[in-house]
Coordinates of N, CA and C in Angstrom, one line a residue:
Chain A
E1 N 0.8 -1.2 0.0 CA 0.0 0.0 0.0 C 0.9 1.2 0.0
T2 N 0.5 2.2 -0.8 CA 1.2 3.5 -0.8 C 0.2 4.6 -0.5
G3 N 0.8 5.8 -0.1 CA 0.0 6.9 0.1 C -0.8 6.9 1.5
V4 N -2.0 7.3 1.5 CA -2.8 7.4 2.7 C -4.0 6.5 2.5
T5 N -4.1 5.6 3.4 CA -5.3 4.6 3.3 C -6.2 4.8 4.6
Q6 N -7.5 4.8 4.3 CA -8.5 4.9 5.4 C -9.4 3.7 5.4
T7 N -9.7 3.3 6.6 CA -10.7 2.2 6.8 C -11.6 2.5 8.0
P8 N -12.8 2.1 7.9 CA -13.5 1.5 6.7 C -13.9 2.6 5.7
R9 N -14.2 2.3 4.5 CA -14.6 3.3 3.6 C -16.0 3.7 3.8
H10 N -16.8 2.8 4.4 CA -18.2 3.2 4.7 C -18.6 2.7 6.1
L11 N -19.3 3.4 6.8 CA -19.7 3.0 8.2 C -21.1 3.6 8.5
V12 N -21.9 2.7 9.0 CA -23.2 3.1 9.4 C -23.3 2.7 10.9
M13 N -23.7 3.7 11.7 CA -23.8 3.4 13.1 C -24.9 4.1 13.8
G14 N -25.4 3.5 14.9 CA -26.5 4.1 15.7 C -25.9 5.2 16.6
M15 N -26.7 6.0 17.2 CA -26.3 7.0 18.1 C -25.6 6.5 19.3
T16 N -25.9 5.3 19.7 CA -25.3 4.8 21.0 C -24.1 3.9 20.7
N17 N -23.7 3.7 19.5 CA -22.6 2.9 19.2 C -21.2 3.6 19.4
K18 N -20.2 2.7 19.5 CA -18.8 3.2 19.6 C -18.1 2.6 18.4
K19 N -17.5 3.4 17.6 CA -16.7 2.9 16.5 C -15.5 3.7 16.3
S20 N -14.6 3.3 15.4 CA -13.3 4.0 15.2 C -13.0 4.0 13.7
L21 N -12.5 5.2 13.3 CA -12.0 5.3 11.9 C -10.5 5.2 12.0
K22 N -9.9 4.6 11.0 CA -8.4 4.4 11.0 C -7.8 5.0 9.8
C23 N -6.6 5.6 10.0 CA -5.9 6.1 8.9 C -4.4 5.7 9.0
E24 N -3.8 5.4 7.9 CA -2.4 4.9 7.8 C -1.7 5.6 6.7
Q25 N -0.6 6.2 6.9 CA 0.2 6.8 5.8 C 1.5 6.1 5.7
H26 N 1.8 5.9 4.4 CA 3.0 5.2 4.1 C 4.1 6.1 3.4
L27 N 4.0 7.4 3.7 CA 4.8 8.4 3.0 C 6.0 8.9 3.9
G28 N 6.0 8.4 5.1 CA 7.1 8.9 6.0 C 6.9 10.3 6.5
H29 N 5.6 10.8 6.5 CA 5.3 12.2 6.9 C 5.3 12.3 8.4
N30 N 5.4 13.5 8.9 CA 5.4 13.8 10.3 C 4.2 14.5 10.9
A31 N 3.2 14.8 10.0 CA 2.0 15.5 10.5 C 0.8 14.8 9.9
M32 N -0.3 14.6 10.6 CA -1.5 14.0 10.2 C -2.7 14.8 10.6
Y33 N -3.8 14.7 9.8 CA -4.9 15.6 10.0 C -6.2 14.8 9.8
W34 N -7.2 15.3 10.5 CA -8.6 14.8 10.3 C -9.4 16.0 9.8
Y35 N -10.1 15.9 8.6 CA -11.0 16.9 8.1 C -12.4 16.2 8.0
K36 N -13.4 17.1 8.1 CA -14.8 16.7 7.9 C -15.3 17.4 6.7
Q37 N -15.9 16.6 5.8 CA -16.5 17.1 4.6 C -18.0 16.8 4.6
S38 N -18.8 17.9 4.9 CA -20.3 17.8 4.8 C -20.8 18.4 3.6
A39 N -22.0 18.0 3.2 CA -22.7 18.5 2.0 C -22.9 20.0 2.2
K40 N -22.6 20.8 1.2 CA -22.8 22.2 1.2 C -21.9 23.0 2.1
K41 N -20.9 22.4 2.7 CA -20.0 23.1 3.6 C -18.6 22.9 3.1
P42 N -17.7 23.8 3.5 CA -16.3 23.6 3.1 C -15.7 22.5 4.0
L43 N -14.5 22.0 3.5 CA -13.8 21.1 4.3 C -13.5 21.7 5.7
E44 N -13.8 21.0 6.8 CA -13.5 21.6 8.1 C -12.4 20.8 8.8
L45 N -11.3 21.6 9.2 CA -10.3 20.9 9.9 C -10.7 20.6 11.3
M46 N -10.5 19.3 11.7 CA -10.9 18.9 13.0 C -9.7 18.8 14.0
F47 N -8.7 18.0 13.6 CA -7.6 17.8 14.4 C -6.3 17.8 13.6
V48 N -5.2 18.2 14.3 CA -3.9 18.2 13.6 C -2.9 17.5 14.6
Y49 N -2.1 16.6 14.1 CA -1.1 16.0 14.9 C 0.3 16.3 14.2
S50 N 1.2 16.8 15.0 CA 2.6 17.0 14.4 C 3.5 16.3 15.3
L51 N 4.3 15.4 14.7 CA 5.2 14.6 15.5 C 4.5 13.9 16.7
E52 N 3.4 13.3 16.3 CA 2.5 12.6 17.2 C 1.9 13.4 18.4
E53 N 2.1 14.7 18.4 CA 1.5 15.5 19.4 C 0.4 16.3 18.8
R54 N -0.8 16.3 19.5 CA -1.9 17.1 19.0 C -1.6 18.6 19.1
V55 N -1.6 19.3 18.0 CA -1.3 20.7 18.1 C -2.6 21.5 17.7
E56 N -3.7 20.9 17.4 CA -4.9 21.6 17.1 C -6.1 20.8 17.4
N57 N -7.0 21.4 18.0 CA -8.3 20.8 18.2 C -9.3 21.9 17.9
N58 N -9.9 21.8 16.7 CA -10.6 22.9 16.2 C -12.1 23.0 16.8
S59 N -12.2 23.1 18.1 CA -13.5 23.2 18.7 C -14.4 22.0 18.3
V60 N -13.8 20.8 18.3 CA -14.6 19.6 17.9 C -15.3 19.1 19.2
P61 N -16.5 18.6 19.1 CA -17.2 18.1 20.3 C -16.4 16.8 20.8
S62 N -16.6 16.6 22.1 CA -15.8 15.5 22.7 C -16.3 14.1 22.3
R63 N -17.4 14.0 21.6 CA -17.8 12.7 21.1 C -16.9 12.2 20.0
F64 N -16.0 13.1 19.5 CA -14.9 12.7 18.6 C -13.6 12.7 19.4
S65 N -12.9 11.6 19.4 CA -11.7 11.5 20.1 C -10.6 11.0 19.2
P66 N -9.6 11.8 19.0 CA -8.5 11.3 18.1 C -7.4 10.6 18.9
E67 N -6.7 9.8 18.2 CA -5.5 9.1 18.8 C -4.4 9.0 17.7
C68 N -3.2 9.3 18.1 CA -2.1 9.1 17.1 C -1.0 8.4 17.8
P69 N -1.0 7.1 17.8 CA 0.0 6.2 18.5 C 1.4 6.4 17.9
N70 N 1.5 6.7 16.7 CA 2.8 6.9 16.0 C 2.6 7.7 14.8
S71 N 3.7 8.0 14.2 CA 3.6 9.0 13.1 C 2.9 8.4 11.8
S72 N 2.7 7.1 11.8 CA 2.1 6.5 10.6 C 0.6 6.3 10.8
H73 N 0.1 6.3 12.0 CA -1.3 5.9 12.2 C -2.0 7.0 13.0
L74 N -3.3 7.1 12.6 CA -4.2 8.1 13.2 C -5.6 7.5 13.3
F75 N -6.2 7.6 14.4 CA -7.5 7.1 14.6 C -8.5 8.2 15.0
L76 N -9.7 8.0 14.7 CA -10.8 8.9 15.2 C -11.8 8.0 15.8
H77 N -11.9 8.1 17.2 CA -12.9 7.3 17.9 C -14.2 8.0 18.0
L78 N -15.2 7.3 17.8 CA -16.6 7.9 17.7 C -17.5 7.3 18.8
H79 N -18.2 8.2 19.5 CA -19.0 7.8 20.6 C -20.2 8.7 20.7
T80 N -21.4 8.1 20.8 CA -22.7 8.8 20.9 C -22.8 9.9 19.9
L81 N -22.6 9.6 18.7 CA -22.7 10.6 17.6 C -24.2 11.0 17.4
Q82 N -24.3 12.1 16.7 CA -25.6 12.6 16.3 C -25.8 12.5 14.8
P83 N -27.0 12.5 14.3 CA -27.2 12.4 12.8 C -26.5 13.5 12.0
E84 N -26.4 14.6 12.6 CA -25.7 15.7 11.9 C -24.2 15.5 11.8
D85 N -23.7 14.4 12.4 CA -22.3 14.1 12.3 C -22.0 13.2 11.0
S86 N -23.1 12.9 10.4 CA -23.0 12.1 9.1 C -22.2 13.0 8.1
A87 N -21.1 12.4 7.5 CA -20.3 13.2 6.6 C -19.2 12.3 6.1
L88 N -18.4 12.8 5.2 CA -17.2 12.1 4.8 C -16.0 12.6 5.6
Y89 N -15.3 11.7 6.3 CA -14.2 12.1 7.1 C -12.9 11.8 6.3
L90 N -12.1 12.8 6.1 CA -10.9 12.7 5.4 C -9.7 12.8 6.3
C91 N -8.8 11.9 6.0 CA -7.5 11.9 6.7 C -6.4 12.4 5.7
A92 N -5.5 13.2 6.2 CA -4.4 13.7 5.4 C -3.1 13.6 6.1
S93 N -2.0 13.7 5.4 CA -0.7 13.7 6.0 C 0.2 14.8 5.3
S94 N 1.2 15.3 5.9 CA 2.1 16.2 5.3 C 3.5 16.0 5.9
Q95 N 4.5 16.5 5.2 CA 5.8 16.6 5.8 C 6.1 18.0 6.2
D96 N 6.3 18.2 7.5 CA 6.5 19.5 8.0 C 8.0 19.8 8.1
P97 N 8.6 20.6 7.2 CA 10.0 20.8 7.2 C 10.5 21.6 8.4
G98 N 9.6 22.3 9.1 CA 10.0 23.0 10.3 C 10.5 24.4 9.9
G99 N 10.9 25.2 10.9 CA 11.4 26.5 10.6 C 10.4 27.5 10.1
G100 N 9.1 27.2 10.3 CA 8.0 28.1 9.8 C 7.7 28.0 8.3
T101 N 8.4 27.1 7.6 CA 8.1 26.9 6.2 C 6.7 26.2 6.0
R102 N 5.9 26.8 5.1 CA 4.6 26.2 4.9 C 4.6 25.6 3.5
T103 N 4.5 24.3 3.4 CA 4.5 23.7 2.1 C 3.1 23.6 1.5
G104 N 2.1 23.6 2.4 CA 0.7 23.5 1.9 C 0.3 22.3 1.2
E105 N 1.2 21.3 1.2 CA 0.8 20.1 0.4 C 0.4 19.0 1.4
L106 N -0.9 18.7 1.3 CA -1.5 17.6 2.1 C -1.7 16.5 1.1
F107 N -1.5 15.3 1.6 CA -1.8 14.1 0.9 C -3.0 13.4 1.6
F108 N -4.1 13.3 0.8 CA -5.4 12.9 1.4 C -5.6 11.4 1.1
G109 N -6.4 10.8 2.0 CA -6.9 9.5 1.8 C -8.2 9.6 1.0
E110 N -8.9 8.5 0.8 CA -10.1 8.5 0.0 C -11.3 8.8 0.9
G111 N -11.1 8.8 2.2 CA -12.2 9.2 3.1 C -13.0 8.0 3.6
S112 N -13.6 8.2 4.7 CA -14.6 7.2 5.3 C -15.9 7.9 5.4
R113 N -16.9 7.3 4.7 CA -18.3 7.9 4.6 C -19.0 7.4 5.8
L114 N -19.4 8.3 6.7 CA -20.1 7.9 8.0 C -21.5 8.3 7.9
T115 N -22.4 7.4 8.3 CA -23.8 7.7 8.4 C -24.3 7.3 9.8
V116 N -24.9 8.3 10.5 CA -25.3 8.1 11.8 C -26.9 8.1 11.8
L117 N -27.4 6.9 12.2 CA -28.9 6.8 12.2 C -29.5 7.2 13.5
Chain B
A1 N -10.8 35.8 12.1 CA -10.4 34.4 11.6 C -10.3 34.5 10.0
Q2 N -9.5 33.5 9.5 CA -9.3 33.5 8.1 C -10.5 32.8 7.4
R3 N -10.7 33.2 6.2 CA -11.9 32.6 5.4 C -11.5 32.6 3.9
V4 N -12.0 31.6 3.3 CA -11.9 31.4 1.8 C -13.3 31.4 1.2
T5 N -13.5 32.2 0.2 CA -14.8 32.2 -0.5 C -14.6 31.9 -2.0
Q6 N -15.4 30.9 -2.4 CA -15.5 30.5 -3.8 C -17.0 30.8 -4.1
P7 N -17.2 31.9 -4.8 CA -18.6 32.4 -4.9 C -19.5 31.5 -5.8
E8 N -18.9 30.8 -6.7 CA -19.7 29.9 -7.6 C -19.6 28.5 -7.3
K9 N -20.7 27.7 -7.5 CA -20.7 26.3 -7.2 C -20.4 25.5 -8.5
L10 N -20.7 26.0 -9.6 CA -20.6 25.3 -10.9 C -20.2 26.2 -12.0
L11 N -19.3 25.7 -12.8 CA -18.9 26.5 -14.0 C -18.9 25.4 -15.2
S12 N -19.7 25.7 -16.2 CA -19.8 24.8 -17.3 C -19.4 25.5 -18.6
V13 N -18.4 25.0 -19.3 CA -17.9 25.6 -20.5 C -17.7 24.6 -21.5
F14 N -17.5 25.0 -22.8 CA -17.2 24.1 -23.9 C -15.7 24.0 -24.0
K15 N -15.3 22.8 -24.5 CA -13.9 22.6 -24.8 C -13.3 23.7 -25.6
G16 N -12.1 24.1 -25.1 CA -11.4 25.2 -25.9 C -11.7 26.6 -25.3
A17 N -12.7 26.7 -24.5 CA -13.1 28.0 -23.9 C -12.2 28.4 -22.8
P18 N -12.0 29.6 -22.5 CA -11.2 30.0 -21.3 C -12.0 29.7 -20.0
V19 N -11.2 29.5 -19.0 CA -11.8 29.2 -17.7 C -11.2 30.1 -16.6
E20 N -12.0 30.6 -15.8 CA -11.6 31.3 -14.6 C -12.4 30.9 -13.4
L21 N -11.7 30.3 -12.4 CA -12.4 29.9 -11.2 C -12.0 30.9 -10.1
K22 N -13.0 31.5 -9.5 CA -12.8 32.6 -8.6 C -12.5 32.1 -7.2
C23 N -11.6 32.8 -6.5 CA -11.3 32.6 -5.1 C -11.0 33.9 -4.4
N24 N -11.6 34.2 -3.3 CA -11.3 35.3 -2.5 C -11.0 34.9 -1.1
Y25 N -10.1 35.6 -0.4 CA -9.8 35.2 0.9 C -9.8 36.4 1.8
S26 N -9.9 36.1 3.1 CA -9.7 37.2 4.1 C -8.8 36.7 5.2
Y27 N -7.7 37.5 5.3 CA -6.7 37.1 6.3 C -5.8 38.4 6.4
S28 N -5.5 38.8 7.6 CA -4.8 40.0 7.8 C -3.3 39.9 7.8
G29 N -2.8 38.6 7.8 CA -1.4 38.4 7.9 C -0.8 38.1 6.5
S30 N 0.2 37.3 6.4 CA 0.8 36.9 5.2 C 0.3 35.6 4.7
P31 N -0.6 35.6 3.7 CA -1.2 34.3 3.3 C -0.4 33.5 2.3
E32 N -0.6 32.2 2.3 CA -0.1 31.4 1.2 C -1.4 30.7 0.7
L33 N -1.5 30.7 -0.7 CA -2.7 30.2 -1.3 C -2.4 29.0 -2.2
F34 N -3.4 28.1 -2.2 CA -3.2 26.9 -3.0 C -4.5 26.6 -3.7
W35 N -4.4 25.8 -4.8 CA -5.6 25.2 -5.4 C -5.4 23.7 -5.4
Y36 N -6.5 23.0 -4.9 CA -6.6 21.6 -4.9 C -7.6 21.1 -5.9
V37 N -7.5 19.9 -6.4 CA -8.4 19.4 -7.4 C -8.8 18.0 -7.0
Q38 N -10.0 17.6 -7.3 CA -10.5 16.3 -7.1 C -11.2 15.8 -8.4
Y39 N -10.5 14.9 -9.1 CA -11.1 14.3 -10.3 C -12.1 13.2 -9.9
S40 N -13.0 12.8 -10.8 CA -14.0 11.8 -10.4 C -13.3 10.5 -10.0
R41 N -13.8 10.0 -8.8 CA -13.3 8.8 -8.3 C -11.8 8.8 -7.9
Q42 N -11.3 10.0 -7.7 CA -9.9 10.1 -7.2 C -9.9 10.9 -5.9
R43 N -8.8 10.9 -5.3 CA -8.7 11.7 -4.0 C -8.3 13.1 -4.3
L44 N -8.5 13.9 -3.3 CA -8.2 15.3 -3.3 C -6.6 15.5 -3.4
Q45 N -6.2 16.3 -4.3 CA -4.7 16.5 -4.5 C -4.4 17.9 -4.8
L46 N -3.1 18.3 -4.5 CA -2.7 19.6 -4.7 C -2.5 19.8 -6.2
L47 N -3.0 21.0 -6.7 CA -2.8 21.3 -8.1 C -1.7 22.3 -8.2
L48 N -1.8 23.4 -7.5 CA -0.7 24.4 -7.6 C -0.7 25.3 -6.4
R49 N 0.4 26.0 -6.1 CA 0.6 26.9 -5.0 C 1.1 28.2 -5.5
H50 N 0.7 29.3 -4.9 CA 1.0 30.6 -5.5 C 2.5 30.9 -5.3
I51 N 3.1 30.4 -4.3 CA 4.5 30.7 -4.1 C 5.4 30.1 -5.1
S52 N 5.0 29.1 -5.8 CA 5.8 28.5 -6.8 C 5.7 29.2 -8.2
R53 N 4.6 29.9 -8.3 CA 4.4 30.7 -9.6 C 4.5 29.7 -10.8
E54 N 4.0 28.6 -10.7 CA 4.1 27.6 -11.7 C 2.8 27.5 -12.5
S55 N 2.9 26.8 -13.7 CA 1.7 26.5 -14.5 C 1.7 24.9 -14.5
I56 N 0.5 24.4 -14.0 CA 0.3 23.0 -13.9 C -0.9 22.6 -14.8
K57 N -0.7 21.7 -15.7 CA -1.7 21.3 -16.7 C -2.4 22.5 -17.4
G58 N -1.6 23.6 -17.6 CA -2.1 24.7 -18.3 C -2.8 25.7 -17.4
F59 N -2.9 25.4 -16.1 CA -3.5 26.3 -15.1 C -2.5 27.2 -14.5
T60 N -2.9 28.5 -14.3 CA -2.1 29.4 -13.5 C -3.0 30.1 -12.5
A61 N -2.4 30.7 -11.5 CA -3.1 31.5 -10.5 C -2.2 32.5 -10.0
D62 N -2.7 33.7 -9.9 CA -1.8 34.8 -9.4 C -2.5 35.4 -8.1
L63 N -1.6 35.5 -7.1 CA -2.1 36.1 -5.9 C -2.2 37.6 -6.0
N64 N -3.4 38.2 -5.8 CA -3.6 39.6 -5.9 C -3.9 40.1 -4.5
K65 N -2.9 40.6 -3.8 CA -3.1 41.0 -2.4 C -4.1 42.2 -2.2
G66 N -4.1 43.1 -3.2 CA -4.9 44.2 -3.2 C -6.4 43.8 -3.2
E67 N -6.7 42.9 -4.1 CA -8.1 42.4 -4.2 C -8.3 41.1 -3.4
T68 N -7.3 40.7 -2.6 CA -7.4 39.5 -1.8 C -8.0 38.3 -2.7
S69 N -7.4 38.1 -3.8 CA -8.0 37.1 -4.7 C -6.9 36.1 -5.2
F70 N -7.3 35.0 -5.6 CA -6.4 34.0 -6.1 C -7.1 33.1 -7.1
H71 N -7.5 33.8 -8.2 CA -8.3 33.1 -9.2 C -7.5 32.1 -10.1
L72 N -8.1 31.0 -10.4 CA -7.4 30.0 -11.2 C -7.9 30.1 -12.6
K73 N -6.9 30.1 -13.6 CA -7.2 30.4 -15.0 C -6.6 29.4 -15.9
K74 N -7.3 29.2 -17.0 CA -6.7 28.3 -18.1 C -7.3 28.9 -19.4
P75 N -6.4 29.1 -20.3 CA -6.9 29.8 -21.6 C -7.8 28.9 -22.4
F76 N -7.5 27.6 -22.4 CA -8.3 26.7 -23.3 C -8.6 25.4 -22.5
A77 N -9.8 25.3 -22.1 CA -10.2 24.1 -21.3 C -10.3 22.8 -22.0
Q78 N -9.9 21.8 -21.4 CA -10.0 20.4 -21.9 C -11.0 19.6 -21.2
E79 N -11.5 18.5 -21.8 CA -12.5 17.7 -21.1 C -12.0 17.1 -19.9
E80 N -10.7 16.8 -19.9 CA -10.1 16.1 -18.7 C -9.9 17.1 -17.5
D81 N -10.2 18.4 -17.7 CA -10.2 19.3 -16.6 C -11.4 19.3 -15.8
S82 N -12.4 18.5 -16.2 CA -13.7 18.4 -15.4 C -13.4 17.8 -14.1
A83 N -13.7 18.5 -13.0 CA -13.4 18.1 -11.7 C -13.9 19.1 -10.7
M84 N -13.7 18.8 -9.4 CA -14.0 19.7 -8.3 C -12.8 20.4 -7.9
Y85 N -12.8 21.7 -7.8 CA -11.6 22.5 -7.5 C -11.9 23.3 -6.2
Y86 N -10.9 23.2 -5.3 CA -10.9 23.9 -4.0 C -9.8 24.8 -3.9
C87 N -10.1 26.0 -3.4 CA -9.1 27.0 -3.1 C -8.8 26.9 -1.6
A88 N -7.5 27.0 -1.2 CA -7.2 26.8 0.2 C -6.1 27.9 0.6
L89 N -6.2 28.2 1.9 CA -5.3 29.2 2.5 C -4.6 28.7 3.7
S90 N -3.3 29.0 3.7 CA -2.4 28.6 4.8 C -2.0 29.9 5.5
V91 N -2.2 29.9 6.8 CA -1.8 31.1 7.6 C -0.5 30.8 8.4
E92 N 0.1 31.9 8.9 CA 1.2 31.8 9.7 C 0.8 31.0 11.0
Y93 N 1.6 30.0 11.3 CA 1.1 29.1 12.3 C 2.3 28.4 13.0
T94 N 2.3 28.2 14.3 CA 3.4 27.6 14.9 C 3.3 26.1 15.1
G95 N 2.2 25.6 14.7 CA 2.0 24.1 14.8 C 2.4 23.5 13.5
A96 N 1.7 22.4 13.1 CA 1.9 21.8 11.8 C 1.7 22.8 10.7
N97 N 2.7 23.0 9.9 CA 2.7 24.1 9.0 C 1.7 24.1 7.9
S98 N 1.1 22.9 7.6 CA 0.2 22.8 6.5 C -1.2 22.9 6.9
K99 N -1.5 23.5 8.0 CA -3.0 23.7 8.4 C -3.6 24.6 7.3
L100 N -4.6 24.1 6.7 CA -5.3 24.8 5.6 C -6.7 25.0 5.9
T101 N -7.2 26.2 5.4 CA -8.6 26.5 5.4 C -9.1 26.5 3.9
F102 N -10.1 25.7 3.7 CA -10.6 25.4 2.4 C -11.9 26.2 2.1
G103 N -12.1 26.6 0.8 CA -13.3 27.1 0.3 C -14.3 25.9 0.1
K104 N -15.5 26.3 -0.3 CA -16.6 25.2 -0.5 C -16.4 24.4 -1.8
G105 N -15.5 24.9 -2.7 CA -15.3 24.2 -3.9 C -16.2 24.6 -5.1
I106 N -15.7 24.4 -6.3 CA -16.5 24.6 -7.5 C -16.3 23.4 -8.4
T107 N -17.4 23.0 -9.0 CA -17.4 22.0 -10.0 C -17.2 22.6 -11.4
L108 N -16.2 22.2 -12.0 CA -15.9 22.6 -13.4 C -16.3 21.5 -14.4
S109 N -17.2 21.8 -15.3 CA -17.7 20.8 -16.3 C -17.3 21.3 -17.7
V110 N -16.5 20.5 -18.4 CA -16.0 20.9 -19.7 C -16.7 20.0 -20.7
R111 N -17.6 20.6 -21.6 CA -18.4 19.9 -22.5 C -17.6 19.8 -23.9
P112 N -17.8 18.6 -24.5 CA -17.1 18.5 -25.8 C -17.7 19.4 -26.9

């Protein structure tokens, strides 16, 4: 596998379920991201991890819980979600060269389509 | 807070026609702007960045700080350009450097 892979590709869950989305990057990058893509809305940044440390939590409800055990893996744990959380969740990675340089190049996965009933 | 506005949702042109996809931003600091593209059944990927001043697949984009715009242009559209295009803004940031704010995106449809 190359690039950024996300599993599962599709997930249907009830509001009381607990599930997790998984992301794996094979690019040797040091930063990983979760974005939410809803219909009629721009891509929303949820979480950013740089060197396995969370550096951004974009006012995301606590029912979404990220985990980054190492630089290649990122999880999004889901618990007691609401129907409005139904969306496409995109994982991305990038190589942060440091020193304030902004490359702007994110490598995206294909996304996990979540439906909350 | 920073914001990216793509005022149109859809642009439909004939093959060979010029294309301009509009993008405006609001940010008081020093922005860096990017265009991302998503072709059918493919993942979102970087198309070009303003700082490189490059032309990719015939597309160019100039950052106009006076008008706070970063419009994407191509003089002669091809059918294979049909895709979803997103404008994105990177702000000065002390965390992961590639934190991006995206616009809502525009669908470009090029008809034969």
